């Protein structure tokens, strides 16, 4: 049998702890298996520094008991009772299936410490005859050999005489996040413990870049495009975006295919921001960012290139909306507060009656969305609007709680969304009348294929409860919910933690929400342009207000 070097017995010293809770757990371990064990043995254990396994076979098994810094070399042979042997055999059977190579050194040391290094006092030897002792040692030795054959090759045994490096620990941190939070407990049909073992054995992690590459490869094995790794800079950018402030040029961008070609267009510039001051207007087409062609670039990548350090410069190549002329401008980035809501009012006529229509554009769900939307509704109500249009085209989502609270503004009662995980339906979010702002006025919701995630939760709730008419084109179809987790080095991960269904119990993932009626692609995504399509019959995007509130 291969001998283990002392260096392989212990985890890094930053794992050492002597918390009172661990001491209590140590006592629990002894008294669980040998209630009459002399007190001096338990007291000697509590004086040792203690630490945990990297993982565990079972929370109730011996792998969760604590291991002494010097090994449990002073335990009496009297722990070899009949009940203890039965428990040990059950524990070994369980661990054969679950323990992996990173835990093997500690497991071996634990067994050796408890069962091979007793003091062999004369009184203890008399209690166990030679036949029973040989049988028990043979059982333990056989189990150890089986474990070695099962999960430890010779080359890995040589390599695990290490203490885990900082890079290894960051990788394991990311692995644990997926293990605990990921919605699919089959992990795309693979053994998640085996993946950890193989990655620590084969993946290079000698630098932070290599560790990040190993984490990305691990996440890619899940085949889930929404579970992704974020470097520290991208993670901070994501957090600042949901908090309502970013450092950039003050542009809301989206994709538009009305010309027959998928183009990255300006949806709306932030009032007073660098782009607005330079004359960028809704509908301008962005062709390149800092000389990099945007063709094939995702919205996330485009947003990342537009953002950057405060006072840094970025160059945009634009195709002007009006005269269709190319121009290149340089903008200086600055901290911009994102206002997710813009609004306007339209004077329209329906069946010979003139009335005011309130147009509200909701571009994202962040910490400012709820307050801003409520303010917009109340201000439009003050000027006498009789109906509302909520435009969530190219709204790719955001904070889940914000979507729930905004749905409650329009619904006085009814289910908003069903949340499910690997075990089935977990939560039901409903409106109980609290938070209602406008539950009776006619409402139309504009969607397109850029409407995704939290936006689809809102659209599905309003449609299935027959609170609004949905117009436009089928939505993106993202029926999964992600949570964001920060790692110890400042990087982070967006992890799919649940699935959702609409109130009609429809899974929209990869399908989307179909609209009640289509709308022309050319309808602008700003209040002034939208109102012009309703008020002027000569424009290309003109359509009748009757379409907005006609039930299918």
Coordinates of C-alpha atoms in Angstrom, one line a residue:
X1 CA 0.0 0.0 0.0
X2 CA 1.3 3.4 -0.9
X3 CA 2.4 5.5 2.0
X4 CA 1.1 9.1 2.3
X5 CA 3.4 11.9 3.1
X6 CA 2.6 14.0 6.1
X7 CA 2.0 17.0 3.9
X8 CA -1.0 15.3 2.3
X9 CA -2.7 14.8 5.6
X10 CA -3.8 18.4 6.2
X11 CA -5.7 21.2 4.5
X12 CA -4.1 24.7 4.3
X13 CA -3.7 26.4 7.7
X14 CA -6.3 29.1 6.8
X15 CA -8.9 26.3 7.2
X16 CA -8.0 25.8 10.9
X17 CA -10.6 26.8 13.4
X18 CA -11.3 26.1 17.0
X19 CA -14.8 27.5 17.2
X20 CA -17.0 26.3 20.1
X21 CA -19.4 24.9 17.6
X22 CA -16.7 22.6 16.3
X23 CA -15.8 21.5 19.8
X24 CA -19.4 20.5 20.4
X25 CA -19.4 18.6 17.2
X26 CA -16.4 16.7 18.3
X27 CA -18.1 15.7 21.5
X28 CA -21.1 14.7 19.5
X29 CA -18.9 12.4 17.4
X30 CA -17.5 10.6 20.4
X31 CA -20.6 10.2 22.4
X32 CA -22.6 9.2 19.4
X33 CA -20.5 6.1 18.9
X34 CA -19.2 5.4 22.4
X35 CA -21.3 7.1 25.1
X36 CA -19.1 5.6 27.9
X37 CA -15.8 6.7 26.4
X38 CA -13.7 8.1 29.2
X39 CA -13.8 11.9 29.5
X40 CA -10.0 12.3 29.3
X41 CA -10.1 11.2 25.7
X42 CA -12.7 13.7 24.6
X43 CA -10.9 16.4 26.6
X44 CA -7.6 15.7 24.8
X45 CA -9.3 16.0 21.5
X46 CA -10.8 19.4 22.3
X47 CA -7.3 20.7 23.0
X48 CA -6.3 19.9 19.4
X49 CA -6.7 22.4 16.5
X50 CA -9.5 21.2 14.3
X51 CA -10.6 21.7 10.8
X52 CA -13.1 20.4 8.2
X53 CA -13.0 18.2 5.2
X54 CA -13.2 19.9 1.8
X55 CA -16.5 18.1 1.3
X56 CA -18.4 15.3 3.0
X57 CA -19.7 11.9 2.5
X58 CA -22.8 12.7 4.4
X59 CA -23.6 15.5 6.9
X60 CA -24.3 12.9 9.5
X61 CA -21.3 10.7 8.8
X62 CA -17.9 10.7 10.3
X63 CA -16.4 12.9 7.6
X64 CA -18.1 15.8 9.3
X65 CA -16.5 15.1 12.6
X66 CA -13.4 17.1 13.2
X67 CA -9.8 16.0 12.6
X68 CA -7.0 16.8 15.1
X69 CA -3.9 18.6 13.9
X70 CA -1.7 15.7 15.3
X71 CA -4.1 12.9 14.3
X72 CA -6.3 11.0 16.6
X73 CA -3.5 8.8 17.9
X74 CA -4.6 8.5 21.5
X75 CA -8.0 6.9 21.2
X76 CA -8.5 3.7 23.1
X77 CA -9.2 0.4 21.3
X78 CA -12.3 0.3 23.3
X79 CA -14.1 2.2 20.6
X80 CA -14.2 -1.0 18.6
X81 CA -17.6 -2.0 19.9
X82 CA -20.0 -4.1 17.9
X83 CA -22.2 -1.0 17.2
X84 CA -19.2 1.1 16.1
X85 CA -18.0 -1.6 13.7
X86 CA -21.5 -1.7 12.2
X87 CA -21.6 2.1 11.8
X88 CA -18.1 2.1 10.3
X89 CA -19.0 -0.5 7.7
X90 CA -22.1 1.5 6.6
X91 CA -20.1 4.7 6.5
X92 CA -17.4 3.1 4.3
X93 CA -20.0 1.8 1.9
X94 CA -21.4 5.3 1.6
X95 CA -18.1 7.0 1.2
X96 CA -16.9 4.5 -1.5
X97 CA -19.6 6.1 -3.7
X98 CA -19.2 9.7 -2.8
X99 CA -15.7 10.5 -1.6
X100 CA -13.3 11.9 -4.3
X101 CA -9.6 12.2 -4.5
X102 CA -9.3 15.6 -2.9
X103 CA -10.7 14.1 0.3
X104 CA -8.7 10.8 0.2
X105 CA -5.6 11.9 2.2
X106 CA -7.7 13.2 5.0
X107 CA -10.0 10.1 4.9
X108 CA -7.0 7.8 5.1
X109 CA -5.4 9.7 7.8
X110 CA -8.7 9.7 9.8
X111 CA -9.0 5.9 9.5
X112 CA -5.3 5.4 10.4
X113 CA -5.5 7.8 13.3
X114 CA -8.6 6.2 14.8
X115 CA -7.9 2.6 14.2
X116 CA -4.2 2.0 13.7
X117 CA -2.4 4.3 16.2
X118 CA -4.0 3.3 19.4
X119 CA -1.8 3.0 22.4
X120 CA -2.1 -0.8 22.5
X121 CA -2.1 -0.9 26.3
X122 CA -2.0 -4.3 27.8
X123 CA -5.5 -3.9 29.3
X124 CA -6.9 -3.1 25.9
X125 CA -5.2 -6.0 24.2
X126 CA -6.8 -8.4 26.6
X127 CA -10.2 -7.1 25.6
X128 CA -9.8 -8.0 21.9
X129 CA -8.5 -11.4 21.0
X130 CA -6.1 -11.7 18.1
X131 CA -8.7 -13.2 15.8
X132 CA -11.1 -10.2 16.1
X133 CA -8.3 -7.7 15.8
X134 CA -7.0 -9.3 12.6
X135 CA -10.5 -9.5 11.1
X136 CA -11.1 -5.8 11.9
X137 CA -7.8 -4.7 10.5
X138 CA -8.4 -6.7 7.4
X139 CA -11.8 -5.0 6.9
X140 CA -10.4 -1.5 7.2
X141 CA -7.4 -2.3 5.0
X142 CA -9.7 -3.8 2.3
X143 CA -11.9 -0.7 2.4
X144 CA -8.8 1.5 2.0
X145 CA -7.6 -0.5 -1.0
X146 CA -11.0 -0.3 -2.6
X147 CA -11.1 3.4 -2.1
X148 CA -7.7 3.8 -3.7
X149 CA -8.6 1.7 -6.7
X150 CA -11.9 3.5 -7.1
X151 CA -10.7 7.1 -7.0
X152 CA -7.0 7.5 -6.8
X153 CA -4.4 6.6 -9.5
X154 CA -0.7 6.4 -8.8
X155 CA 0.2 9.6 -10.6
X156 CA -2.5 11.6 -8.7
X157 CA -1.4 10.2 -5.4
X158 CA 2.0 11.7 -6.1
X159 CA 0.5 15.0 -7.0
X160 CA -1.8 15.3 -4.0
X161 CA 1.0 15.7 -1.5
X162 CA 0.1 19.4 -1.9
X163 CA -1.7 22.0 0.1
X164 CA -4.4 23.6 -2.0
X165 CA -3.2 26.8 -3.7
X166 CA -5.1 30.0 -3.7
X167 CA -6.0 29.3 -7.4
X168 CA -7.4 25.9 -6.4
X169 CA -9.5 27.4 -3.7
X170 CA -11.1 30.0 -6.0
X171 CA -12.0 27.2 -8.4
X172 CA -13.5 25.1 -5.6
X173 CA -15.4 28.2 -4.4
X174 CA -17.0 28.5 -7.9
X175 CA -17.6 24.7 -7.9
X176 CA -19.5 24.9 -4.6
X177 CA -21.7 27.7 -5.8
X178 CA -22.9 25.5 -8.7
X179 CA -23.2 22.5 -6.4
X180 CA -25.5 24.3 -4.0
X181 CA -27.5 26.7 -6.1
X182 CA -27.8 25.3 -9.7
X183 CA -31.3 24.4 -10.7
X184 CA -30.4 21.2 -12.5
X185 CA -29.2 18.7 -10.0
X186 CA -28.1 16.3 -12.7
X187 CA -25.6 19.0 -13.8
X188 CA -26.3 18.2 -17.5
X189 CA -26.0 14.5 -16.9
X190 CA -22.6 14.4 -15.3
X191 CA -21.1 13.6 -11.9
X192 CA -20.4 16.9 -10.4
X193 CA -18.1 15.5 -7.7
X194 CA -16.2 13.6 -10.4
X195 CA -15.8 16.8 -12.5
X196 CA -14.2 18.5 -9.5
X197 CA -11.7 15.6 -9.1
X198 CA -10.8 15.6 -12.8
X199 CA -10.5 19.4 -13.0
X200 CA -8.1 19.5 -10.0
X201 CA -6.1 16.7 -11.5
X202 CA -5.9 17.9 -15.1
X203 CA -6.7 21.6 -15.4
X204 CA -3.8 24.0 -15.1
X205 CA -4.4 26.6 -12.4
X206 CA -1.0 28.3 -12.0
X207 CA -2.3 31.8 -12.6
X208 CA -5.5 33.7 -12.2
X209 CA -6.1 33.6 -16.0
X210 CA -5.8 29.8 -16.0
X211 CA -8.1 29.5 -13.0
X212 CA -10.8 31.7 -14.8
X213 CA -10.4 29.6 -17.9
X214 CA -11.0 26.4 -15.8
X215 CA -14.1 28.0 -14.2
X216 CA -15.4 29.0 -17.7
X217 CA -14.8 25.4 -18.9
X218 CA -16.7 24.0 -15.9
X219 CA -19.7 26.3 -16.5
X220 CA -19.7 25.5 -20.2
X221 CA -20.1 21.8 -19.3
X222 CA -23.6 22.7 -18.0
X223 CA -24.7 23.8 -21.5
X224 CA -26.5 26.7 -20.0
X225 CA -25.9 30.1 -21.7
X226 CA -27.3 32.0 -18.8
X227 CA -24.9 30.5 -16.2
X228 CA -21.7 32.5 -16.8
X229 CA -18.5 33.7 -15.2
X230 CA -17.8 37.4 -14.7
X231 CA -14.4 38.8 -14.2
X232 CA -14.1 41.4 -11.5
X233 CA -14.6 44.3 -13.9
X234 CA -17.6 42.8 -15.5
X235 CA -19.1 41.8 -12.2
X236 CA -18.8 45.4 -10.9
X237 CA -20.4 46.6 -14.1
X238 CA -23.3 44.3 -13.6
X239 CA -23.8 45.4 -10.0
X240 CA -23.7 49.1 -10.9
X241 CA -26.2 48.5 -13.7
X242 CA -28.7 47.0 -11.4
X243 CA -28.1 49.8 -8.8
X244 CA -29.0 52.4 -11.4
X245 CA -25.7 54.1 -12.2
X246 CA -22.9 53.3 -14.6
X247 CA -19.8 55.0 -16.0
X248 CA -20.4 55.3 -19.7
X249 CA -21.7 57.6 -22.4
X250 CA -25.4 57.5 -21.5
X251 CA -27.0 55.4 -24.2
X252 CA -29.7 52.8 -24.2
X253 CA -29.1 50.5 -27.1
X254 CA -31.0 47.7 -28.7
X255 CA -31.3 45.6 -31.9
X256 CA -33.7 46.6 -34.7
X257 CA -34.5 44.5 -37.8
X258 CA -37.1 46.8 -39.4
X259 CA -34.7 47.6 -42.3
X260 CA -34.2 43.9 -43.1
X261 CA -30.8 43.8 -41.4
X262 CA -30.2 43.4 -37.7
X263 CA -28.7 46.7 -36.6
X264 CA -27.5 48.0 -33.2
X265 CA -29.5 51.2 -32.8
X266 CA -29.8 53.9 -30.2
X267 CA -33.1 53.4 -28.3
X268 CA -32.7 56.5 -26.1
X269 CA -29.9 58.7 -24.9
X270 CA -29.8 59.7 -21.2
X271 CA -30.9 63.3 -20.9
X272 CA -27.9 65.4 -20.2
X273 CA -25.5 62.6 -20.8
X274 CA -22.4 62.7 -23.0
X275 CA -24.2 61.1 -26.0
X276 CA -27.2 63.4 -25.8
X277 CA -24.9 66.5 -25.6
X278 CA -23.1 65.3 -28.8
X279 CA -26.4 65.2 -30.7
X280 CA -27.0 61.4 -30.7
X281 CA -30.8 60.8 -31.1
X282 CA -33.0 57.7 -31.0
X283 CA -32.8 55.7 -34.2
X284 CA -29.1 56.4 -34.9
X285 CA -27.3 53.2 -36.0
X286 CA -24.1 52.3 -34.2
X287 CA -21.6 50.7 -36.7
X288 CA -18.4 50.5 -34.6
X289 CA -17.1 51.2 -31.1
X290 CA -13.5 52.2 -30.9
X291 CA -13.0 50.9 -34.4
X292 CA -14.5 47.5 -33.7
X293 CA -17.4 46.5 -36.0
X294 CA -20.5 45.7 -33.9
X295 CA -21.7 43.1 -36.4
X296 CA -22.2 39.8 -34.5
X297 CA -21.7 41.6 -31.2
X298 CA -24.2 40.9 -28.4
X299 CA -25.9 43.6 -26.5
X300 CA -23.9 42.8 -23.4
X301 CA -20.6 43.1 -25.3
X302 CA -21.7 46.4 -26.8
X303 CA -22.7 47.8 -23.4
X304 CA -19.3 46.6 -22.0
X305 CA -17.4 48.5 -24.7
X306 CA -19.5 51.7 -24.2
X307 CA -18.7 51.6 -20.5
X308 CA -15.3 52.2 -19.0
X309 CA -13.3 54.3 -16.5
X310 CA -14.4 57.8 -15.6
X311 CA -13.1 60.5 -18.0
X312 CA -11.8 57.9 -20.6
X313 CA -12.6 58.4 -24.3
X314 CA -14.6 56.2 -26.6
X315 CA -15.1 56.6 -30.3
X316 CA -18.4 55.8 -32.0
X317 CA -19.1 55.4 -35.7
X318 CA -22.7 56.2 -36.4
X319 CA -25.2 56.2 -39.3
X320 CA -27.5 59.2 -38.6
X321 CA -31.2 58.5 -38.5
X322 CA -32.2 61.5 -40.6
X323 CA -29.9 62.2 -43.5
X324 CA -28.4 58.7 -43.5
X325 CA -24.8 60.1 -43.2
X326 CA -21.9 58.5 -41.6
X327 CA -20.1 60.3 -38.8
X328 CA -17.5 59.5 -36.1
X329 CA -17.6 61.1 -32.7
X330 CA -15.5 61.0 -29.6
X331 CA -17.3 60.9 -26.2
X332 CA -15.8 61.2 -22.7
X333 CA -17.3 58.7 -20.3
X334 CA -18.7 59.9 -17.0
X335 CA -20.9 58.6 -14.3
X336 CA -24.5 58.5 -15.5
X337 CA -27.6 57.8 -13.5
X338 CA -29.8 55.5 -15.4
X339 CA -33.4 56.5 -15.5
X340 CA -35.2 53.4 -16.6
X341 CA -38.5 55.2 -17.3
X342 CA -39.4 57.9 -19.9
X343 CA -42.9 59.0 -20.6
X344 CA -45.1 61.2 -22.8
X345 CA -48.7 61.8 -23.6
X346 CA -50.5 61.6 -27.0
X347 CA -53.8 63.2 -28.1
X348 CA -55.6 60.6 -30.0
X349 CA -59.1 60.0 -31.4
X350 CA -61.1 56.8 -31.1
X351 CA -64.6 56.3 -32.4
X352 CA -64.9 60.1 -32.8
X353 CA -63.8 60.7 -29.2
X354 CA -60.6 62.6 -28.3
X355 CA -58.7 61.4 -25.3
X356 CA -55.2 61.5 -23.9
X357 CA -53.1 58.4 -24.0
X358 CA -50.1 57.9 -21.7
X359 CA -47.0 56.4 -23.2
X360 CA -44.4 54.9 -20.8
X361 CA -41.1 53.4 -21.8
X362 CA -39.6 50.9 -19.3
X363 CA -36.0 50.1 -20.4
X364 CA -34.8 47.9 -17.6
X365 CA -35.6 46.6 -14.1
X366 CA -33.2 48.1 -11.6
X367 CA -33.5 49.7 -8.2
X368 CA -34.9 52.9 -9.7
X369 CA -37.6 51.3 -11.8
X370 CA -40.4 50.9 -9.3
X371 CA -40.3 54.5 -8.0
X372 CA -39.8 56.0 -11.5
X373 CA -42.7 54.0 -13.0
X374 CA -45.0 55.0 -10.1
X375 CA -44.1 58.7 -10.6
X376 CA -44.7 58.4 -14.3
X377 CA -48.2 56.9 -13.8
X378 CA -49.2 59.6 -11.3
X379 CA -47.9 62.5 -13.4
X380 CA -49.8 61.2 -16.5
X381 CA -52.9 60.8 -14.4
X382 CA -52.6 64.4 -13.3
X383 CA -52.8 65.6 -16.9
X384 CA -55.9 63.5 -17.6
X385 CA -54.8 60.4 -19.5
X386 CA -57.5 57.8 -19.9
X387 CA -55.3 54.8 -20.9
X388 CA -51.7 53.6 -20.9
X389 CA -49.2 52.1 -23.2
X390 CA -46.3 50.3 -21.5
X391 CA -43.4 49.8 -23.9
X392 CA -41.0 47.0 -22.9
X393 CA -39.5 46.3 -26.3
X394 CA -35.7 45.6 -26.1
X395 CA -36.0 45.4 -22.3
X396 CA -33.8 42.4 -21.5
X397 CA -34.8 42.2 -17.9
X398 CA -33.0 42.9 -14.7
X399 CA -34.0 42.5 -11.0
X400 CA -36.7 39.9 -10.4
X401 CA -38.2 41.7 -7.4
X402 CA -38.7 44.8 -9.4
X403 CA -40.7 42.9 -12.0
X404 CA -42.9 41.5 -9.3
X405 CA -43.6 44.9 -7.7
X406 CA -44.3 46.5 -11.1
X407 CA -46.8 43.7 -11.9
X408 CA -48.5 44.5 -8.6
X409 CA -49.0 48.2 -9.8
X410 CA -51.2 47.0 -12.6
X411 CA -52.9 44.0 -11.0
X412 CA -55.3 44.1 -8.0
X413 CA -55.3 40.3 -7.7
X414 CA -54.1 37.2 -9.4
X415 CA -51.0 35.0 -9.8
X416 CA -48.0 36.8 -11.2
X417 CA -45.6 33.9 -11.7
X418 CA -44.9 30.3 -10.6
X419 CA -41.3 29.6 -9.6
X420 CA -40.0 26.0 -9.8
X421 CA -36.7 24.2 -9.2
X422 CA -35.5 20.7 -9.6
X423 CA -38.2 19.5 -7.1
X424 CA -41.2 21.2 -8.7
X425 CA -43.1 24.3 -7.8
X426 CA -41.4 26.2 -5.0
X427 CA -43.0 29.6 -4.8
X428 CA -46.1 31.3 -6.1
X429 CA -46.0 35.1 -6.4
X430 CA -49.4 36.8 -6.3
X431 CA -50.9 40.3 -6.2
X432 CA -53.1 40.9 -3.1
X433 CA -54.0 44.5 -3.9
X434 CA -51.1 46.1 -2.0
X435 CA -49.1 48.4 -4.2
X436 CA -51.8 48.9 -6.8
X437 CA -51.4 52.1 -8.7
X438 CA -53.5 51.7 -11.9
X439 CA -55.6 48.5 -12.0
X440 CA -58.6 49.8 -14.0
X441 CA -57.4 52.0 -16.9
X442 CA -57.0 50.3 -20.3
X443 CA -53.5 49.0 -20.8
X444 CA -51.5 47.9 -23.8
X445 CA -48.0 46.4 -23.6
X446 CA -45.5 46.6 -26.5
X447 CA -43.1 43.7 -26.9
X448 CA -40.6 42.3 -29.4
X449 CA -37.9 39.6 -29.5
X450 CA -35.7 41.8 -27.3
X451 CA -38.2 41.5 -24.5
X452 CA -36.7 38.9 -22.2
X453 CA -36.5 37.5 -18.6
X454 CA -38.1 39.9 -16.1
X455 CA -39.9 41.7 -18.9
X456 CA -41.5 38.4 -19.9
X457 CA -42.6 37.7 -16.3
X458 CA -44.4 41.1 -16.4
X459 CA -45.9 40.6 -19.9
X460 CA -47.0 37.0 -19.0
X461 CA -48.7 38.2 -15.8
X462 CA -50.6 41.0 -17.5
X463 CA -51.6 38.8 -20.4
X464 CA -52.8 35.7 -18.6
X465 CA -54.8 37.8 -16.1
X466 CA -56.4 39.6 -19.0
X467 CA -55.2 42.9 -17.6
X468 CA -53.5 44.1 -20.9
X469 CA -53.4 43.6 -24.6
X470 CA -50.0 42.4 -25.8
X471 CA -48.8 43.8 -29.1
X472 CA -45.7 43.4 -31.3
X473 CA -43.9 40.2 -31.9
X474 CA -43.0 37.0 -29.9
X475 CA -40.7 37.7 -27.0
X476 CA -37.3 36.2 -26.5
X477 CA -38.2 33.1 -24.5
X478 CA -36.1 33.1 -21.4
X479 CA -37.9 31.1 -18.7
X480 CA -35.1 30.9 -16.2
X481 CA -34.1 33.0 -13.3
X482 CA -30.5 33.8 -12.3
X483 CA -28.9 34.8 -9.1
X484 CA -25.5 36.6 -8.9
X485 CA -22.8 35.3 -6.6
X486 CA -19.6 37.1 -5.7
X487 CA -16.3 35.1 -5.3
X488 CA -13.6 36.0 -2.8
X489 CA -11.4 37.7 -5.4
X490 CA -14.0 40.1 -6.6
X491 CA -15.1 38.1 -9.6
X492 CA -18.6 36.6 -9.8
X493 CA -21.0 34.2 -11.4
X494 CA -24.6 34.5 -12.7
X495 CA -26.2 31.1 -12.0
X496 CA -29.5 29.7 -13.0
X497 CA -31.3 28.9 -9.8
X498 CA -34.9 28.4 -10.9
X499 CA -37.4 28.1 -13.7
X500 CA -40.7 30.0 -14.0
X501 CA -44.1 29.6 -15.6
X502 CA -46.7 32.2 -16.4
X503 CA -50.0 32.3 -14.5
X504 CA -51.5 30.1 -17.2
X505 CA -48.9 27.5 -16.3
X506 CA -47.0 28.0 -19.6
X507 CA -43.3 27.3 -19.8
X508 CA -42.1 30.0 -22.2
X509 CA -38.4 29.0 -22.3
X510 CA -37.1 29.0 -25.8
X511 CA -40.7 29.8 -27.0
X512 CA -41.5 33.2 -25.8
X513 CA -44.9 34.9 -25.3
X514 CA -46.9 35.4 -28.4
X515 CA -48.6 38.8 -28.9
X516 CA -52.3 39.2 -29.2
X517 CA -51.8 41.4 -32.3
X518 CA -48.7 42.3 -34.4
X519 CA -47.5 45.9 -34.8
X520 CA -45.4 47.6 -37.5
X521 CA -41.6 47.1 -36.9
X522 CA -41.0 50.8 -37.6
X523 CA -42.8 52.2 -34.5
X524 CA -40.2 54.2 -32.6
X525 CA -39.2 53.4 -29.0
X526 CA -39.7 56.9 -27.6
X527 CA -42.8 58.9 -26.6
X528 CA -42.5 61.6 -29.3
X529 CA -42.1 59.2 -32.1
X530 CA -44.8 56.8 -30.8
X531 CA -47.3 59.6 -30.6
X532 CA -46.5 60.8 -34.1
X533 CA -47.4 57.3 -35.4
X534 CA -50.9 57.6 -33.8
X535 CA -51.5 61.3 -34.7
X536 CA -50.2 61.6 -38.2
X537 CA -51.7 59.5 -40.9
X538 CA -49.0 60.2 -43.5
X539 CA -46.1 58.6 -41.6
X540 CA -45.1 55.1 -42.5
X541 CA -45.7 53.7 -39.0
X542 CA -49.2 55.0 -38.7
X543 CA -51.7 52.7 -37.1
X544 CA -55.2 53.0 -35.5
X545 CA -55.5 53.5 -31.7
X546 CA -58.3 50.9 -31.9
X547 CA -55.7 48.2 -32.2
X548 CA -54.2 49.0 -28.8
X549 CA -57.1 48.0 -26.6
X550 CA -59.0 45.5 -28.7
X551 CA -59.3 42.1 -27.0
X552 CA -58.5 39.0 -29.1

